[in-house]
Amino acid sequence: MRQSRLSETFKKLKRYRALFLMVLPGLAYLIVNNYLPMLGVVIAFKNIDYSHKGLFGLIYYSDWIGFKNFEYLFKTNDALVITRNTLLYNGGFIILNTSIAIALAILLNEVRNRLASRFYQSLVLLPYLISMVIVGYLVLSMLNVENGFVNKQILPMLGMHPISWYSESKYWPYILTIVNLWKNIGYFCIIYLASIIGIDQEFYEAATIDGASKWQQIRSITVPLIAPTITVMTLLGIGRIFYSDFGLFYQVPLNSGPLQPTTDVIDTYVYRGLMTLGDIGMSSAAGLYQALVGFILVMISNYVVARRNREQALF
Amino acid sequence: MKNNQMNQTAVHILLILLSAACLFPFLLLFMASFTDEQSIVKDGYTLFPSRLSFAAYDYLWNQASTMTRAYGITIFITAVGTFVGLLISSLLAYPLSRKDMPVRGFLAFVVFFTLLFNGGLVPTYLVYTELFHMKNSLLALIVPGLLTNGFFVLLIRSFFSTSIPVPIIESAYIDGASEFKIFYRIVLPLSLPILATIGLMLTISYWNDWFNGLIYITEPKLFSIQNLLNRMLSNIQFLQQNSLGGNASAAAATIPMNSVRMAMAVIGIVPIVCIYPFFQKYFVKGLTIGAVKG
């Protein structure tokens, strides 16, 4: 009995060995790139001592210190500031990106000339295509203290004095929100446009015959029918609310110290701890805090979607 | 019937204004790179500079060896990364799409879980630097981006399982074709649309990547174009200090500081913008399959 089952398994393995072989490189890669670092989260509970060599030496021989790294992190004001910044920025981004992108998508859908519509789409999507480093340059050309377009052209026109943008933190919540909107609006717009195009034209024809105005049609047909897309996109956003666009918060403020009170988010904090301050303990504690809360949020938001509609759930 | 369409003129005016807002910073950057230093000091960066000059590009021409090297590195990592990334993603996706594959559910979970949880920057950094010693090697610019997580694999898998008829695979198997032969003679040729789309997304992410260079590369010789730009953003002298030759010292006295930075950024943008119209269709497709579950 046992013999036959074993030989059965063996036969199956032989039959599928080519497929297993195909899986191998990708699987090995995910183990190295994703699963090994997952095990590496124990670093947050260790006092990493660089005198030990190699990854395993570093982790194995460094002392356990329990939750000390987390205690330090949450004792300072840092944890509060970076959590608050991360949540407020991402929350604002979700609301603004969604509402403005929907408005833009509705507008684009109204354009009858297809060539013109395609042209507008390309321009709106252009910022999404470039790297955050380039965005850093573009913002610099606007906000540079001596030569920037805003200080040299716009403010004098309004009779205002130049502002040293890169050292005054109070403007940055607005600046980063605008930059984020400018960069990502095309992406969200394309998503909602795809959803709007899918709406059956008969709804609009019937509404027109009944004398519904354009505004009424948008409110009672377009928005309700793209609601599933809005829900999914919003919940995906909420699931990722603990993760920020590192490039936006690192490149655009030019990593400027005085701006940190309003531009520091969890990702920039982790980066700085690791690369500039060499404070691995604090950095990995913040990283694990982010990964755990992020994981919980993804699970919750998926649960909410799944309860509403099984089809739309991520898993 | 009149109500059914918004006023086309109003719609166009609004959209033209919005498109202009998207385009404006690019135009400003472009003009700034051609502006004479004196007029930058006087008027700042503007769309209509009082005096044009090619000084910034002259200066960069002198640094051509540094620039071409950085471009070469970007092109190399983009080509290799896209090819290898696409290869291992589709190799992993195909068995997952086969309903008869043993332990398929478990493997799919292993791929999927990487979307939900990750170890974060610190452990990842230590794995690549302390275990694989990739600091200051070109591999560090390629390997971390191959499959950032299982997302692309899952997209390719769902294409395979919805668009490739099982009977074709079965009959090929009965005719004696090996699994690998089925994969590259039947499955891949039938999946060109998804491969092109994912390949494009990989290409753009490699071309735009500065993050891996920022954390793994400190040796200026290995900088990609994005890393060069990144370094120049904070340190304008960088190009000069790390010149690979050319007559930097001769030009040093008269570096057109304010425009040269902008010219660098223009050189970084131009290639991708030039080919943008040709791949826009696939790009839009890639974005929408990414969001609306494939």
Coordinates of C-alpha atoms in Angstrom, one line a residue:
Chain A
M1 CA 0.0 0.0 0.0
R2 CA 2.6 2.5 1.2
Q3 CA 4.9 1.3 -1.6
S4 CA 2.4 2.1 -4.3
R5 CA 1.6 5.5 -2.9
L6 CA 5.3 6.4 -2.9
S7 CA 5.8 5.2 -6.4
E8 CA 2.7 7.2 -7.4
T9 CA 4.2 10.3 -5.9
F10 CA 7.4 9.5 -7.6
K11 CA 5.7 9.1 -11.0
K12 CA 3.9 12.4 -10.5
L13 CA 7.2 14.1 -9.7
K14 CA 8.7 12.7 -12.8
R15 CA 5.7 13.7 -15.0
Y16 CA 5.8 17.2 -13.6
R17 CA 9.6 17.7 -13.2
A18 CA 9.8 20.1 -16.1
L19 CA 7.1 22.3 -14.5
F20 CA 8.9 22.2 -11.2
L21 CA 12.1 23.1 -12.9
M22 CA 10.3 26.2 -14.4
V23 CA 9.1 27.2 -10.9
L24 CA 12.6 27.0 -9.5
P25 CA 14.3 30.3 -10.5
G26 CA 11.3 32.4 -9.6
L27 CA 10.7 30.6 -6.3
A28 CA 14.4 30.8 -5.4
Y29 CA 14.3 34.5 -6.2
L30 CA 11.3 35.2 -4.0
I31 CA 12.9 33.3 -1.1
V32 CA 16.0 35.4 -1.3
N33 CA 14.3 38.8 -2.1
N34 CA 11.2 38.5 0.0
Y35 CA 11.2 35.6 2.5
L36 CA 14.7 35.9 3.8
P37 CA 14.1 39.6 4.7
M38 CA 10.8 38.5 6.4
L39 CA 12.9 36.3 8.7
G40 CA 15.3 39.2 9.0
V41 CA 12.7 41.2 11.0
V42 CA 14.2 39.6 14.1
I43 CA 16.9 42.3 13.7
A44 CA 14.4 44.7 15.3
F45 CA 14.7 42.7 18.6
K46 CA 18.5 42.6 18.5
N47 CA 21.3 44.9 19.3
I48 CA 23.2 44.6 16.0
D49 CA 26.9 44.6 16.4
Y50 CA 28.8 45.1 13.2
S51 CA 32.0 43.4 14.6
H52 CA 30.4 40.1 13.6
K53 CA 30.7 39.2 9.9
G54 CA 28.2 38.0 7.4
L55 CA 24.5 38.1 7.6
F56 CA 24.1 35.1 9.9
G57 CA 26.9 36.1 12.2
L58 CA 25.5 39.5 12.4
I59 CA 22.1 38.3 13.4
Y60 CA 23.1 35.1 15.4
Y61 CA 25.8 36.6 17.6
S62 CA 24.2 40.0 18.3
D63 CA 22.4 40.2 21.6
W64 CA 18.7 39.8 22.1
I65 CA 17.3 43.0 23.6
G66 CA 13.6 42.3 23.4
F67 CA 11.4 45.3 22.7
K68 CA 14.1 47.9 23.7
N69 CA 14.3 49.3 20.1
F70 CA 10.5 49.8 20.1
E71 CA 10.6 51.4 23.5
Y72 CA 13.2 53.9 22.3
L73 CA 11.2 54.5 19.1
F74 CA 7.9 55.2 20.8
K75 CA 9.4 57.1 23.7
T76 CA 10.7 59.9 21.4
N77 CA 8.3 62.2 19.6
D78 CA 9.5 60.6 16.3
A79 CA 7.1 57.7 16.1
L80 CA 4.1 60.1 16.6
V81 CA 5.4 62.6 14.0
I82 CA 6.2 60.1 11.3
T83 CA 2.9 58.2 11.9
R84 CA 0.9 61.3 11.8
N85 CA 2.6 62.6 8.7
T86 CA 2.3 59.3 6.9
L87 CA -1.4 59.0 7.7
L88 CA -2.4 62.6 7.0
Y89 CA -0.5 62.7 3.7
N90 CA -1.8 59.4 2.4
G91 CA -5.3 60.1 3.6
G92 CA -5.3 63.4 1.8
F93 CA -3.9 61.9 -1.3
I94 CA -6.6 59.2 -1.4
I95 CA -9.4 61.8 -1.1
L96 CA -7.9 64.3 -3.6
N97 CA -6.6 61.9 -6.2
T98 CA -9.9 60.0 -6.3
S99 CA -12.2 63.0 -6.5
I100 CA -10.2 65.0 -9.0
A101 CA -9.4 62.0 -11.1
I102 CA -13.0 61.1 -11.4
A103 CA -13.9 64.7 -12.4
L104 CA -11.1 64.6 -15.0
A105 CA -12.2 61.2 -16.3
I106 CA -15.8 62.4 -16.7
L107 CA -14.5 65.4 -18.6
L108 CA -12.3 63.3 -20.9
N109 CA -15.1 61.0 -21.6
E110 CA -17.1 64.0 -22.9
V111 CA -14.6 64.9 -25.6
R112 CA -16.1 63.8 -28.9
N113 CA -12.9 64.2 -30.9
R114 CA -11.0 61.0 -30.3
L115 CA -7.7 62.4 -31.4
A116 CA -8.0 65.3 -29.0
S117 CA -9.0 63.0 -26.2
R118 CA -5.9 60.8 -26.8
F119 CA -3.8 63.9 -26.8
Y120 CA -5.0 65.2 -23.5
Q121 CA -4.6 61.7 -22.0
S122 CA -1.0 61.6 -23.1
L123 CA -0.2 64.9 -21.5
V124 CA -2.0 64.2 -18.3
L125 CA -0.2 60.8 -18.0
L126 CA 3.2 62.2 -18.9
P127 CA 4.2 63.1 -15.2
Y128 CA 3.4 59.5 -14.2
L129 CA 6.1 58.3 -16.6
I130 CA 9.1 60.0 -15.2
S131 CA 11.2 59.3 -12.1
M132 CA 11.0 61.1 -8.9
V133 CA 14.5 62.4 -9.3
I134 CA 13.3 64.3 -12.4
V135 CA 10.3 65.5 -10.4
G136 CA 12.8 66.9 -7.9
Y137 CA 14.5 68.9 -10.7
L138 CA 11.1 70.2 -12.0
V139 CA 10.1 71.3 -8.5
L140 CA 13.5 72.9 -8.0
S141 CA 13.1 75.0 -11.2
M142 CA 9.8 76.3 -9.7
L143 CA 10.9 76.8 -6.1
N144 CA 14.6 77.6 -6.2
V145 CA 15.2 80.5 -3.9
E146 CA 17.3 82.6 -6.2
N147 CA 16.1 81.6 -9.6
G148 CA 12.9 79.7 -9.2
F149 CA 9.9 80.6 -11.3
V150 CA 7.7 81.2 -8.3
N151 CA 10.1 83.5 -6.5
K152 CA 11.2 85.4 -9.6
Q153 CA 8.0 85.6 -11.6
I154 CA 4.9 84.8 -9.7
L155 CA 5.5 86.4 -6.2
P156 CA 6.8 89.7 -7.6
M157 CA 3.6 89.9 -9.8
L158 CA 1.6 89.5 -6.6
G159 CA 3.7 92.1 -4.8
M160 CA 5.1 89.5 -2.4
H161 CA 8.7 88.9 -1.2
P162 CA 10.6 85.8 -2.2
I163 CA 10.2 82.8 0.1
S164 CA 13.0 80.4 0.9
W165 CA 10.9 77.4 0.2
Y166 CA 13.5 74.7 1.1
S167 CA 13.9 75.9 4.7
E168 CA 10.3 76.7 5.7
S169 CA 8.4 73.6 6.6
K170 CA 5.0 75.1 6.8
Y171 CA 4.5 75.2 3.1
W172 CA 5.4 71.6 2.4
P173 CA 2.1 69.9 3.1
Y174 CA 0.6 71.9 0.3
I175 CA 3.6 71.6 -2.0
L176 CA 3.9 67.8 -1.6
T177 CA 0.1 67.4 -2.1
I178 CA 0.2 69.4 -5.3
V179 CA 3.3 67.5 -6.6
N180 CA 1.7 64.1 -5.8
L181 CA -1.5 65.1 -7.5
W182 CA 0.4 66.4 -10.5
K183 CA 2.4 63.2 -10.8
N184 CA -0.3 60.6 -10.2
I185 CA -3.5 62.2 -11.4
G186 CA -3.0 60.7 -14.9
Y187 CA -2.8 57.2 -13.5
F188 CA -6.0 57.4 -11.5
C189 CA -7.7 59.2 -14.4
I190 CA -6.9 56.3 -16.8
I191 CA -8.3 53.8 -14.3
Y192 CA -11.6 55.7 -13.8
L193 CA -11.9 56.5 -17.5
A194 CA -11.6 52.7 -18.3
S195 CA -14.4 52.2 -15.9
I196 CA -16.6 55.0 -17.3
I197 CA -16.1 53.8 -20.9
G198 CA -17.5 50.4 -19.8
I199 CA -20.9 51.9 -18.8
D200 CA -23.7 50.9 -21.1
Q201 CA -24.8 53.9 -23.3
E202 CA -28.4 53.0 -23.0
F203 CA -28.6 54.3 -19.5
Y204 CA -27.7 57.8 -20.8
E205 CA -30.0 57.6 -23.7
A206 CA -32.9 56.6 -21.5
A207 CA -32.0 59.4 -19.0
T208 CA -31.9 62.0 -21.8
I209 CA -35.3 61.0 -23.1
D210 CA -36.6 61.4 -19.6
G211 CA -35.1 64.9 -19.6
A212 CA -32.3 64.4 -17.1
S213 CA -29.6 67.1 -17.2
K214 CA -26.0 66.3 -17.7
W215 CA -25.3 66.9 -14.0
Q216 CA -28.1 64.6 -13.0
Q217 CA -26.8 61.9 -15.3
I218 CA -23.3 62.2 -13.7
R219 CA -24.8 62.0 -10.2
S220 CA -27.3 59.2 -10.8
I221 CA -25.6 57.1 -13.5
T222 CA -21.9 57.6 -13.9
V223 CA -20.9 57.8 -10.2
P224 CA -23.0 55.0 -9.0
L225 CA -21.9 52.7 -11.8
I226 CA -18.2 53.3 -11.2
A227 CA -18.7 53.0 -7.5
P228 CA -17.2 49.4 -7.4
T229 CA -13.9 50.8 -9.0
I230 CA -13.9 53.7 -6.5
T231 CA -14.4 51.3 -3.6
V232 CA -11.6 49.0 -4.7
M233 CA -9.1 51.8 -5.4
T234 CA -9.9 53.5 -2.1
L235 CA -9.6 50.3 -0.1
L236 CA -6.3 49.5 -1.9
G237 CA -5.2 53.0 -0.9
I238 CA -6.2 52.4 2.7
G239 CA -4.4 49.1 2.7
R240 CA -1.2 50.9 1.7
I241 CA -1.8 54.0 3.9
F242 CA 1.2 53.1 6.1
Y243 CA 3.5 53.1 3.1
S244 CA 4.5 56.3 1.5
D245 CA 6.0 57.1 -1.9
F246 CA 9.6 57.3 -0.7
G247 CA 10.7 59.3 -3.7
L248 CA 8.1 62.0 -3.1
F249 CA 9.2 62.6 0.4
Y250 CA 13.0 62.1 -0.2
Q251 CA 13.7 63.7 -3.6
V252 CA 11.2 66.5 -3.8
P253 CA 12.2 68.3 -0.5
L254 CA 15.8 67.6 -1.4
N255 CA 16.3 65.7 1.8
S256 CA 16.4 69.1 3.6
G257 CA 16.7 69.0 7.4
P258 CA 14.6 72.0 8.3
L259 CA 11.7 70.5 6.4
Q260 CA 11.6 67.3 8.4
P261 CA 8.8 68.2 10.8
T262 CA 6.4 68.2 7.9
T263 CA 8.1 66.0 5.3
D264 CA 9.3 63.1 7.4
V265 CA 7.3 59.9 6.9
I266 CA 8.0 56.3 8.1
D267 CA 9.8 55.4 4.9
T268 CA 12.2 58.4 5.0
Y269 CA 12.7 57.7 8.7
V270 CA 13.7 54.1 8.2
Y271 CA 16.0 55.1 5.3
R272 CA 17.8 57.8 7.3
G273 CA 18.2 55.5 10.3
L274 CA 19.8 52.8 8.1
M275 CA 21.9 54.9 5.7
T276 CA 22.8 58.2 7.4
L277 CA 22.5 57.7 11.1
G278 CA 23.6 54.1 11.2
D279 CA 20.9 53.4 13.8
I280 CA 19.9 50.0 12.6
G281 CA 17.9 49.1 15.8
M282 CA 15.6 52.1 15.6
S283 CA 15.3 51.8 11.8
S284 CA 14.4 48.2 11.8
A285 CA 11.9 48.7 14.6
A286 CA 10.2 51.4 12.6
G287 CA 10.3 49.1 9.5
L288 CA 8.6 46.2 11.4
Y289 CA 6.0 48.5 12.9
Q290 CA 5.2 49.7 9.4
A291 CA 5.1 46.2 7.9
L292 CA 2.9 44.8 10.7
V293 CA 0.3 47.7 10.8
G294 CA 0.4 47.7 7.0
F295 CA -0.3 44.0 6.9
I296 CA -3.2 44.3 9.3
L297 CA -4.7 47.2 7.3
V298 CA -4.5 45.2 4.0
M299 CA -6.3 42.3 5.7
I300 CA -9.0 44.5 7.1
S301 CA -9.6 46.4 3.9
N302 CA -9.7 43.2 1.9
Y303 CA -12.2 41.7 4.5
V304 CA -14.4 44.8 4.0
V305 CA -14.3 44.4 0.2
A306 CA -15.0 40.7 0.4
R307 CA -18.0 41.2 2.5
R308 CA -19.5 43.7 0.1
N309 CA -18.6 41.8 -3.0
R310 CA -16.6 38.6 -3.2
E311 CA -15.7 39.2 -6.8
Q312 CA -13.8 42.4 -6.1
A313 CA -11.8 41.1 -3.2
L314 CA -8.1 40.8 -3.7
F315 CA -8.1 37.4 -2.1
Chain B
M1 CA -31.0 66.1 -27.0
K2 CA -29.1 69.3 -26.3
N3 CA -28.6 68.4 -22.7
N4 CA -26.9 65.1 -23.4
Q5 CA -23.5 66.7 -24.3
M6 CA -21.5 69.1 -22.3
N7 CA -20.5 72.2 -24.1
Q8 CA -17.6 71.0 -26.2
T9 CA -15.8 74.4 -26.1
A10 CA -15.9 74.5 -22.3
V11 CA -14.7 70.9 -22.0
H12 CA -11.8 71.6 -24.4
I13 CA -10.8 74.8 -22.6
L14 CA -10.7 73.1 -19.2
L15 CA -8.8 70.1 -20.6
I16 CA -6.3 72.4 -22.4
L17 CA -5.7 74.3 -19.1
L18 CA -5.2 71.0 -17.2
S19 CA -2.9 69.6 -19.8
A20 CA -0.9 72.8 -19.9
A21 CA -0.5 72.5 -16.1
C22 CA 0.9 69.0 -16.6
L23 CA 3.3 70.2 -19.3
F24 CA 4.4 73.5 -17.8
P25 CA 7.2 72.3 -15.5
F26 CA 8.7 70.3 -18.4
L27 CA 8.7 73.4 -20.7
L28 CA 10.2 75.5 -17.9
L29 CA 13.0 72.9 -17.4
F30 CA 13.6 72.7 -21.1
M31 CA 13.9 76.5 -21.6
A32 CA 16.0 76.9 -18.4
S33 CA 18.6 74.5 -19.9
F34 CA 18.9 76.9 -22.9
T35 CA 19.0 80.1 -20.9
D36 CA 22.1 82.3 -20.6
E37 CA 23.5 82.4 -17.0
Q38 CA 23.3 86.2 -16.8
S39 CA 19.6 86.2 -17.7
I40 CA 18.9 83.4 -15.2
V41 CA 20.4 85.5 -12.4
K42 CA 18.4 88.5 -13.6
D43 CA 14.9 87.0 -14.4
G44 CA 15.1 83.5 -12.9
Y45 CA 13.9 80.5 -14.9
T46 CA 11.3 81.5 -17.4
L47 CA 9.6 80.2 -20.5
F48 CA 10.8 83.2 -22.6
P49 CA 14.4 83.9 -21.6
S50 CA 15.9 87.2 -22.7
R51 CA 19.1 85.5 -23.9
L52 CA 19.5 81.9 -25.1
S53 CA 22.7 80.0 -24.7
F54 CA 24.1 76.5 -25.3
A55 CA 26.7 76.9 -22.6
A56 CA 25.1 74.2 -20.4
Y57 CA 25.1 71.6 -23.2
D58 CA 28.7 72.7 -24.2
Y59 CA 29.7 71.9 -20.7
L60 CA 28.0 68.6 -20.6
W61 CA 29.6 67.7 -24.0
N62 CA 32.9 68.1 -22.3
Q63 CA 31.7 65.6 -19.7
A64 CA 30.5 63.3 -22.4
S65 CA 32.5 60.3 -21.1
T66 CA 30.7 60.4 -17.7
M67 CA 27.4 60.9 -19.4
T68 CA 27.7 58.1 -21.9
R69 CA 29.0 55.8 -19.2
A70 CA 25.9 56.5 -17.0
Y71 CA 23.7 56.0 -20.0
G72 CA 25.4 52.7 -20.9
I73 CA 24.8 51.5 -17.4
T74 CA 21.1 52.5 -17.5
I75 CA 20.7 50.8 -20.9
F76 CA 22.5 47.7 -19.7
I77 CA 20.5 47.2 -16.5
T78 CA 17.3 48.0 -18.2
A79 CA 17.9 45.4 -21.0
V80 CA 19.2 42.7 -18.7
G81 CA 16.7 43.3 -15.9
T82 CA 13.7 43.4 -18.2
F83 CA 14.7 40.2 -20.0
V84 CA 15.6 38.2 -17.0
G85 CA 12.6 39.6 -15.0
L86 CA 10.2 38.7 -17.8
L87 CA 11.8 35.2 -18.2
I88 CA 11.6 34.2 -14.5
S89 CA 8.1 35.7 -14.1
S90 CA 6.6 33.8 -17.0
L91 CA 8.4 30.6 -16.1
L92 CA 6.9 30.9 -12.6
A93 CA 3.5 31.9 -13.9
Y94 CA 3.1 29.0 -16.4
P95 CA 3.0 26.1 -13.9
L96 CA 0.8 28.1 -11.6
S97 CA -1.7 28.5 -14.5
R98 CA -1.8 24.7 -15.1
K99 CA -4.8 23.2 -13.2
D100 CA -3.1 19.8 -13.0
M101 CA 0.1 21.1 -11.4
P102 CA 0.7 19.5 -8.0
V103 CA 1.0 21.8 -5.0
R104 CA -0.3 24.6 -7.2
G105 CA -2.3 26.2 -4.4
F106 CA 0.7 26.3 -2.0
L107 CA 3.0 27.8 -4.7
A108 CA 0.4 30.4 -5.6
F109 CA 0.1 31.4 -1.9
V110 CA 3.9 31.7 -1.7
V111 CA 3.8 34.1 -4.6
F112 CA 0.8 36.0 -3.4
F113 CA 1.9 36.4 0.2
T114 CA 4.8 38.7 -1.0
L115 CA 2.2 41.2 -1.9
L116 CA 0.8 41.3 1.7
F117 CA 3.9 41.4 3.8
N118 CA 7.5 42.4 3.4
G119 CA 10.5 42.4 5.6
G120 CA 11.2 46.1 4.9
L121 CA 14.3 48.0 4.0
V122 CA 16.7 47.0 6.7
P123 CA 16.6 43.2 6.4
T124 CA 16.5 43.5 2.6
Y125 CA 19.6 45.7 2.7
L126 CA 21.4 43.4 5.0
V127 CA 20.6 40.3 2.8
Y128 CA 22.0 42.0 -0.3
T129 CA 25.0 43.5 1.3
E130 CA 26.1 41.1 4.1
L131 CA 25.0 37.8 2.5
F132 CA 25.4 38.4 -1.2
H133 CA 28.0 41.2 -1.0
M134 CA 26.4 43.2 -3.8
K135 CA 27.3 46.6 -2.5
N136 CA 28.9 48.5 -5.4
S137 CA 28.2 45.9 -8.0
L138 CA 26.0 46.2 -11.1
L139 CA 24.0 43.2 -9.8
A140 CA 22.6 45.4 -7.1
L141 CA 21.0 47.5 -9.8
I142 CA 19.4 44.5 -11.4
V143 CA 18.6 41.8 -8.9
P144 CA 16.4 43.7 -6.4
G145 CA 14.0 44.8 -9.2
L146 CA 13.5 41.5 -11.1
L147 CA 10.3 40.6 -9.3
T148 CA 9.7 43.3 -6.7
N149 CA 6.9 41.1 -5.4
G150 CA 4.7 38.5 -7.0
F151 CA 2.3 41.0 -8.6
F152 CA 3.5 40.6 -12.3
V153 CA 3.7 36.9 -11.9
L154 CA 0.0 36.8 -10.9
L155 CA -1.0 39.0 -13.8
I156 CA 0.8 36.8 -16.3
R157 CA -0.6 33.7 -14.7
S158 CA -4.2 34.9 -15.1
F159 CA -3.5 35.7 -18.7
F160 CA -2.2 32.2 -19.3
S161 CA -5.1 30.6 -17.6
T162 CA -7.8 32.6 -19.3
S163 CA -6.3 33.0 -22.8
I164 CA -4.5 29.7 -23.6
P165 CA -6.8 26.9 -24.5
V166 CA -6.0 23.8 -22.5
P167 CA -6.8 21.4 -25.4
I168 CA -3.9 22.9 -27.4
I169 CA -1.5 22.2 -24.5
E170 CA -2.9 18.7 -24.0
S171 CA -2.7 17.7 -27.6
A172 CA 0.9 19.0 -27.9
Y173 CA 1.8 16.9 -24.9
I174 CA 0.2 13.8 -26.4
D175 CA 2.1 14.5 -29.6
G176 CA 5.3 14.2 -27.5
A177 CA 6.3 17.8 -27.1
S178 CA 8.2 18.4 -23.9
E179 CA 6.9 20.9 -21.3
F180 CA 9.6 23.4 -22.2
K181 CA 8.8 23.1 -25.9
I182 CA 5.1 23.7 -25.2
F183 CA 6.1 26.7 -23.1
Y184 CA 8.2 28.4 -25.6
R185 CA 6.6 27.3 -28.9
I186 CA 2.9 27.6 -27.9
V187 CA 2.4 29.4 -24.6
L188 CA 4.8 32.3 -25.1
P189 CA 3.8 33.1 -28.7
L190 CA 0.2 33.2 -27.7
S191 CA 0.9 35.6 -24.8
L192 CA 2.7 38.4 -26.6
P193 CA 0.2 41.1 -25.5
I194 CA 0.7 40.4 -21.8
L195 CA 4.5 39.9 -22.2
A196 CA 4.8 43.2 -24.1
T197 CA 2.8 45.0 -21.4
I198 CA 4.7 43.6 -18.4
G199 CA 8.0 44.0 -20.3
L200 CA 7.2 47.7 -20.8
M201 CA 6.3 48.1 -17.1
L202 CA 9.6 46.5 -16.2
T203 CA 11.5 48.6 -18.7
I204 CA 10.1 51.8 -17.2
S205 CA 10.8 50.8 -13.7
Y206 CA 14.4 49.9 -14.5
W207 CA 14.9 53.1 -16.5
N208 CA 13.5 55.2 -13.7
D209 CA 15.1 53.4 -10.8
W210 CA 17.3 55.5 -8.6
F211 CA 16.5 53.8 -5.2
N212 CA 18.8 50.7 -5.6
G213 CA 21.6 52.9 -6.8
L214 CA 21.0 55.2 -3.8
I215 CA 21.4 52.5 -1.2
Y216 CA 23.7 50.0 -2.9
I217 CA 26.1 52.1 -5.0
T218 CA 28.6 54.5 -3.7
E219 CA 31.1 54.2 -6.5
P220 CA 30.5 57.0 -9.0
K221 CA 31.8 54.8 -11.9
L222 CA 28.7 52.5 -11.4
F223 CA 26.1 55.3 -11.4
S224 CA 23.2 55.0 -13.7
I225 CA 21.8 58.1 -15.3
Q226 CA 19.2 58.4 -12.5
N227 CA 21.9 58.1 -9.8
L228 CA 24.0 60.7 -11.6
L229 CA 20.9 63.0 -11.6
N230 CA 20.2 62.2 -8.0
R231 CA 23.7 63.2 -7.0
M232 CA 23.7 66.3 -9.0
L233 CA 20.4 67.5 -7.5
S234 CA 22.1 67.8 -4.1
N235 CA 25.6 68.5 -5.2
I236 CA 26.1 70.5 -8.4
Q237 CA 29.8 70.1 -8.3
F238 CA 29.5 66.4 -8.5
L239 CA 30.0 66.0 -12.2
Q240 CA 33.2 68.1 -12.1
Q241 CA 34.6 66.3 -9.1
N242 CA 34.0 62.9 -10.6
S243 CA 34.9 63.6 -14.2
L244 CA 36.2 60.6 -16.0
G245 CA 38.3 62.8 -18.2
G246 CA 37.6 65.5 -20.8
N247 CA 38.9 69.0 -20.1
A248 CA 36.9 69.7 -16.9
S249 CA 39.6 71.9 -15.5
A250 CA 39.5 74.2 -18.5
A251 CA 35.8 74.6 -18.3
A252 CA 35.7 74.7 -14.5
A253 CA 36.1 78.5 -14.3
T254 CA 32.9 79.1 -16.3
I255 CA 30.5 76.4 -15.4
P256 CA 27.0 77.6 -16.1
M257 CA 25.8 76.3 -12.8
N258 CA 22.2 77.3 -13.0
S259 CA 21.5 75.9 -16.4
V260 CA 23.7 72.8 -16.4
R261 CA 21.6 71.1 -13.8
M262 CA 18.5 71.6 -15.9
A263 CA 20.3 70.4 -19.0
M264 CA 21.2 67.2 -17.2
A265 CA 17.6 66.6 -16.3
V266 CA 16.5 67.3 -20.0
I267 CA 19.0 64.7 -21.1
G268 CA 17.5 62.3 -18.6
I269 CA 13.9 62.9 -19.8
V270 CA 14.3 63.1 -23.6
P271 CA 14.7 59.5 -24.5
I272 CA 11.7 58.3 -22.6
V273 CA 9.5 61.2 -23.8
C274 CA 10.5 60.6 -27.4
I275 CA 9.4 57.0 -27.5
Y276 CA 6.4 57.6 -25.3
P277 CA 3.8 58.1 -28.1
F278 CA 4.8 54.7 -29.5
F279 CA 4.3 52.7 -26.3
Q280 CA 1.4 54.8 -24.8
K281 CA -1.2 52.2 -25.8
Y282 CA 0.6 49.3 -23.9
F283 CA 1.5 51.6 -21.0
V284 CA -2.2 52.5 -20.5
K285 CA -3.1 48.8 -20.8
G286 CA -0.4 47.9 -18.2
L287 CA -1.8 50.5 -15.8
T288 CA -5.4 49.3 -16.1
I289 CA -4.8 45.6 -15.8
G290 CA -2.7 46.4 -12.8
A291 CA -5.6 48.0 -11.1
V292 CA -8.6 46.2 -12.3
K293 CA -8.0 42.6 -11.3
G294 CA -6.7 40.7 -14.3

